PDB file of C-alpha atoms in Angstrom:
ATOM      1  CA  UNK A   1     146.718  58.144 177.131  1.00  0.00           C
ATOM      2  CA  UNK A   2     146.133  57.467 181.031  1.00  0.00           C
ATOM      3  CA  UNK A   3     149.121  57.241 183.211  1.00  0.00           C
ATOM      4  CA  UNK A   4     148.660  54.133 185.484  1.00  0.00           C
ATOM      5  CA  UNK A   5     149.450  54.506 189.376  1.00  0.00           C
ATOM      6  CA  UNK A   6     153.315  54.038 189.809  1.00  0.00           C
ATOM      7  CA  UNK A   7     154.400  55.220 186.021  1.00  0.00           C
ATOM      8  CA  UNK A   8     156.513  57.875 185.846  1.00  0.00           C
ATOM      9  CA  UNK A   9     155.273  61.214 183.867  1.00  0.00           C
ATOM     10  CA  UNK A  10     156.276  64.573 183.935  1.00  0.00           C
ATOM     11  CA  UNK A  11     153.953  67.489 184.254  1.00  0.00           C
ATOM     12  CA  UNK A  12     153.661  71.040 184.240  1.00  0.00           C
ATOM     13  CA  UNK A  13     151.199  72.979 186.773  1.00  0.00           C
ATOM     14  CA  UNK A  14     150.570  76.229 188.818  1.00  0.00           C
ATOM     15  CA  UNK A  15     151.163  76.193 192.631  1.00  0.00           C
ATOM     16  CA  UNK A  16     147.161  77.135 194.039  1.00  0.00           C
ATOM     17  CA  UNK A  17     147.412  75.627 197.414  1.00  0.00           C
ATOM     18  CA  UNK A  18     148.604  72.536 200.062  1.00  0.00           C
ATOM     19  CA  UNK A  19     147.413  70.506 202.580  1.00  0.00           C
ATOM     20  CA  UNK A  20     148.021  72.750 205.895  1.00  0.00           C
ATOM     21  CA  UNK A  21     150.645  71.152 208.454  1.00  0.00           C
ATOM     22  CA  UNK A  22     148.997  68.837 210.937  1.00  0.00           C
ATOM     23  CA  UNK A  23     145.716  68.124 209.207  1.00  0.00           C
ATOM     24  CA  UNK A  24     143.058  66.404 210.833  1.00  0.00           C
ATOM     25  CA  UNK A  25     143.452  62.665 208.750  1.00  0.00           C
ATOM     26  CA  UNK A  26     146.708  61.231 206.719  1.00  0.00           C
ATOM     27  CA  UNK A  27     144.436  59.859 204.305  1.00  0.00           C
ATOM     28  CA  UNK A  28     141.352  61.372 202.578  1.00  0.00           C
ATOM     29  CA  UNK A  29     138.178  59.552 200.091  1.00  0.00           C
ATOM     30  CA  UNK A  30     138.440  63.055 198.541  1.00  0.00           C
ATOM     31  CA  UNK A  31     139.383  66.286 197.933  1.00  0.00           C
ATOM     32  CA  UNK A  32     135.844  67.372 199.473  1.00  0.00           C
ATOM     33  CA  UNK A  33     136.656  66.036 202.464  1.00  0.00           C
ATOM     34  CA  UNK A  34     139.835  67.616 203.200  1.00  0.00           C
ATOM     35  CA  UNK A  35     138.036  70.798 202.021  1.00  0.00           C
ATOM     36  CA  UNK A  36     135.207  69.807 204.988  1.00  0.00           C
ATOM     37  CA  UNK A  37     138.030  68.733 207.125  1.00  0.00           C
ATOM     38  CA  UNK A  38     139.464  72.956 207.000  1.00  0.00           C
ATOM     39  CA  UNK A  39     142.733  71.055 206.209  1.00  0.00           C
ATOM     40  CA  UNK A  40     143.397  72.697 202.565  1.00  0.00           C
ATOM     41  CA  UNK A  41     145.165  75.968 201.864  1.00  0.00           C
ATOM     42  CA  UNK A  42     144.148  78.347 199.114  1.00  0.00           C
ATOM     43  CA  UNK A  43     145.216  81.115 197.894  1.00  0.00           C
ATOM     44  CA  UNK A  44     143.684  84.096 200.375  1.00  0.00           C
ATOM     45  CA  UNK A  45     145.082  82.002 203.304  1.00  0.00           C
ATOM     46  CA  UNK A  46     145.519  84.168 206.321  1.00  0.00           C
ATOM     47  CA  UNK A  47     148.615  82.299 206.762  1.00  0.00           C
ATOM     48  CA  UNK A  48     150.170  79.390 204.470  1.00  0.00           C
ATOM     49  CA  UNK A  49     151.749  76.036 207.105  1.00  0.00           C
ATOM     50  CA  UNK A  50     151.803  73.611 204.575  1.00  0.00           C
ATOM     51  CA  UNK A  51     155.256  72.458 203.812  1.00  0.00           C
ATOM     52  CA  UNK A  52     155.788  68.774 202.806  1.00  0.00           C
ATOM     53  CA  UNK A  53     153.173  69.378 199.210  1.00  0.00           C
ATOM     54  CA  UNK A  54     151.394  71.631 197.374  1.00  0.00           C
ATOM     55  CA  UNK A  55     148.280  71.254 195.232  1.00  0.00           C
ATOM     56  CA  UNK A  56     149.338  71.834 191.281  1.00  0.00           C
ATOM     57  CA  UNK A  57     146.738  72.917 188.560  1.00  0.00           C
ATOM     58  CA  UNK A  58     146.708  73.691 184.684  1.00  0.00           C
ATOM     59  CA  UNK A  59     145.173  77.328 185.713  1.00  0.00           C
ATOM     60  CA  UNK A  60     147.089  79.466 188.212  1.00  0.00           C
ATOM     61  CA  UNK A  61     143.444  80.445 189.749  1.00  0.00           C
ATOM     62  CA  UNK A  62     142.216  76.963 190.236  1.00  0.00           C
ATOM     63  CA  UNK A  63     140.598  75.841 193.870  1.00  0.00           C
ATOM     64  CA  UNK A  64     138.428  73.086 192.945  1.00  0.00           C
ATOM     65  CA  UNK A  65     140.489  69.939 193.596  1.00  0.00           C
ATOM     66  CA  UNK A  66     139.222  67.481 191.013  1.00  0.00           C
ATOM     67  CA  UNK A  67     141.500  69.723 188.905  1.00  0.00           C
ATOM     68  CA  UNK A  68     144.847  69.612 190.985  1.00  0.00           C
ATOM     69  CA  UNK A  69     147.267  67.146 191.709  1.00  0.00           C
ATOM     70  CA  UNK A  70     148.968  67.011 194.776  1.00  0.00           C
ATOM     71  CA  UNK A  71     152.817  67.012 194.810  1.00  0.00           C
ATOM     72  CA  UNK A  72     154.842  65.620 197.513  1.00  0.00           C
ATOM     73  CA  UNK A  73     158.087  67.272 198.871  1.00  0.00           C
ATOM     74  CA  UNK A  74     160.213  65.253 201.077  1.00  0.00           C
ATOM     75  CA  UNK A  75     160.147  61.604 199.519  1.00  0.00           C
ATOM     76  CA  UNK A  76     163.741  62.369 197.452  1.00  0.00           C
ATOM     77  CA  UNK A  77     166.481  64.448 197.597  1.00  0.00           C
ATOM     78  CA  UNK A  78     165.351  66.020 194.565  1.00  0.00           C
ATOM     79  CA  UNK A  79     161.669  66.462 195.875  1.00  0.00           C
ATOM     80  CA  UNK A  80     163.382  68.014 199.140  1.00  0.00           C
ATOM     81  CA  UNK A  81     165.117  70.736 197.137  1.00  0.00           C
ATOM     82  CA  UNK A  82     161.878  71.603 194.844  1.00  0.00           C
ATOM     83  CA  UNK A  83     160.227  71.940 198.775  1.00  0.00           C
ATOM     84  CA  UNK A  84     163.077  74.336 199.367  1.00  0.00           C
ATOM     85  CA  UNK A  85     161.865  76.603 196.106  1.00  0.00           C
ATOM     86  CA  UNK A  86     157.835  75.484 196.119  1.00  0.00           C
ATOM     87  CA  UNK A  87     156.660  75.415 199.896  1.00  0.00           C
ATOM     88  CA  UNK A  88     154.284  77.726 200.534  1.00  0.00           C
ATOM     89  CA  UNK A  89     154.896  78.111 204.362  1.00  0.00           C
ATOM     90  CA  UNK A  90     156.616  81.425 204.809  1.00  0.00           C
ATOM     91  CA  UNK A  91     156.082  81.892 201.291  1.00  0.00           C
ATOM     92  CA  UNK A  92     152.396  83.026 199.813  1.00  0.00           C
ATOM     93  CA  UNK A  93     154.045  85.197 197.098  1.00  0.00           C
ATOM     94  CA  UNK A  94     154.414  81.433 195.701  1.00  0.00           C
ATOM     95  CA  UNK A  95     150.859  81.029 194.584  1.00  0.00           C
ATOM     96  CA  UNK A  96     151.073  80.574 191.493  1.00  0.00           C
ATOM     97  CA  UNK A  97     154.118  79.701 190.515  1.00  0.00           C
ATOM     98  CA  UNK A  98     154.654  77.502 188.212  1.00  0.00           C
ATOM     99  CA  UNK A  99     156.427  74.122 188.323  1.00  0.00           C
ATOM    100  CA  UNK A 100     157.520  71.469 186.229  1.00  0.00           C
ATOM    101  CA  UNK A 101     157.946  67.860 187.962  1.00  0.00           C
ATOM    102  CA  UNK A 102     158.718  64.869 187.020  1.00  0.00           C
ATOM    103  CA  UNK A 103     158.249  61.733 188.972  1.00  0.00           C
ATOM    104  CA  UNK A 104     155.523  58.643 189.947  1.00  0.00           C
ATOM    105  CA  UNK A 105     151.938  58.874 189.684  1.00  0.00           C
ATOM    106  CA  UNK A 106     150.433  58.451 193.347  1.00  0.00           C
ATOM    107  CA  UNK A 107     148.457  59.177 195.886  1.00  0.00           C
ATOM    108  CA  UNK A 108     149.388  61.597 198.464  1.00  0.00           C
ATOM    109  CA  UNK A 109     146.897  61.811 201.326  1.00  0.00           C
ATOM    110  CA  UNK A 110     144.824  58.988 198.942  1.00  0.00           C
ATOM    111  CA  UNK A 111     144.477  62.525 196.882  1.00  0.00           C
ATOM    112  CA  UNK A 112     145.763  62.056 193.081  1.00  0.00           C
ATOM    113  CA  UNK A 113     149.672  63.300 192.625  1.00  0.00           C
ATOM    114  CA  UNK A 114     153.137  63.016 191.782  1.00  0.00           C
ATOM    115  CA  UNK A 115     155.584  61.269 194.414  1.00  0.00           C
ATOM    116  CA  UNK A 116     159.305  60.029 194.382  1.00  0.00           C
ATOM    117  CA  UNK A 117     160.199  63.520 192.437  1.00  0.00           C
ATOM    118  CA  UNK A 118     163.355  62.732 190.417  1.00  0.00           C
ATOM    119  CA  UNK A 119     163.298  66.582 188.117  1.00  0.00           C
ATOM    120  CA  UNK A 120     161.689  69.559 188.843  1.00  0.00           C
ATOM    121  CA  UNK A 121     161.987  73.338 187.440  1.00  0.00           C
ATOM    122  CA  UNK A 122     160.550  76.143 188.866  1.00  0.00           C
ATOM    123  CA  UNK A 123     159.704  79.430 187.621  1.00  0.00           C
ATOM    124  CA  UNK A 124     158.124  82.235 188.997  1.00  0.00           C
TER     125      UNK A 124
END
C-alpha cells in the first residue's frame, strides 16, 4: 500500500543520522546532494549539531539515504518533546536508537519524512 503525501502513518525506524544545523540549502532534489553539500550527519560524526530532525532507517547501520526518512522535531508539541529524547546534538550515544512516530507523510528539506508528529516512543 503507498502512503500518499499528507496521510498520516505511523512507523518504526533506527536513529542513523540528521541534517547538521545551518546547512548550506533549506531544500534539497536529493539525498545525494545534501550528502555533496557536507550537510548530513552520520554516525562517526566528529561532532553531532543537528537538532530540529534526524534521518530514521529499518537497519540501525544504514547511511545510504534512499533508505531513511527524515523526521522533523519542532512542528508540534509532541514532535518538540520526541526532539527532547531523539536529537542527536549533545547526544551521539543516540545513534541508533530506535523510535516509533506517528504523524504526516512529507517532505522535510524536499527529503522524504514524517512531519506534524502527533505519537512517538522511544527506546534505546
Amino acid at each position: 500500500m503507498e502512503i500518499a503525501n499528507g496521510e498520516t502513518f505511523a512507523v518504526k525506524g533506527y536513529v542513523v543520522g540528521c541534517i547538521k544545523n545551518g546547512p548550506s540549502k533549506t531544500s534539497y532534489k536529493s539525498f545525494d546532494e545534501a550528502k555533496q553539500a557536507g550537510d548530513i550527519e552520520w554516525a562517526g560524526a566528529a561532532e553531532f549539531t543537528g537538532y530540529s530532525q534526524v534521518f530514521i532507517a529499518d537497519n540501525a547501520e544504514e547511511t545510504d539515504g534512499s533508505k531513511c526518512l527524515l523526521v522533523k522535531l519542532n512542528d508540534t508539541d509532541a514532535a518538540k518533546s520526541l526532539r527532547d529524547a531523539a536529537k542527536l546534538e549533545g547526544h551521539p550515544e543516540r545513534i541508533g536508537m530506535t523510535v516509533y512516530v506517528n504523524g504526516l507523510k512529507k517532505a522535510n528539506y524536499g527529503l522524504p519524512g514524517i512531519r506534524e508528529i502527533d505519537a512517538f516512543k522511544v527506546e534505546e
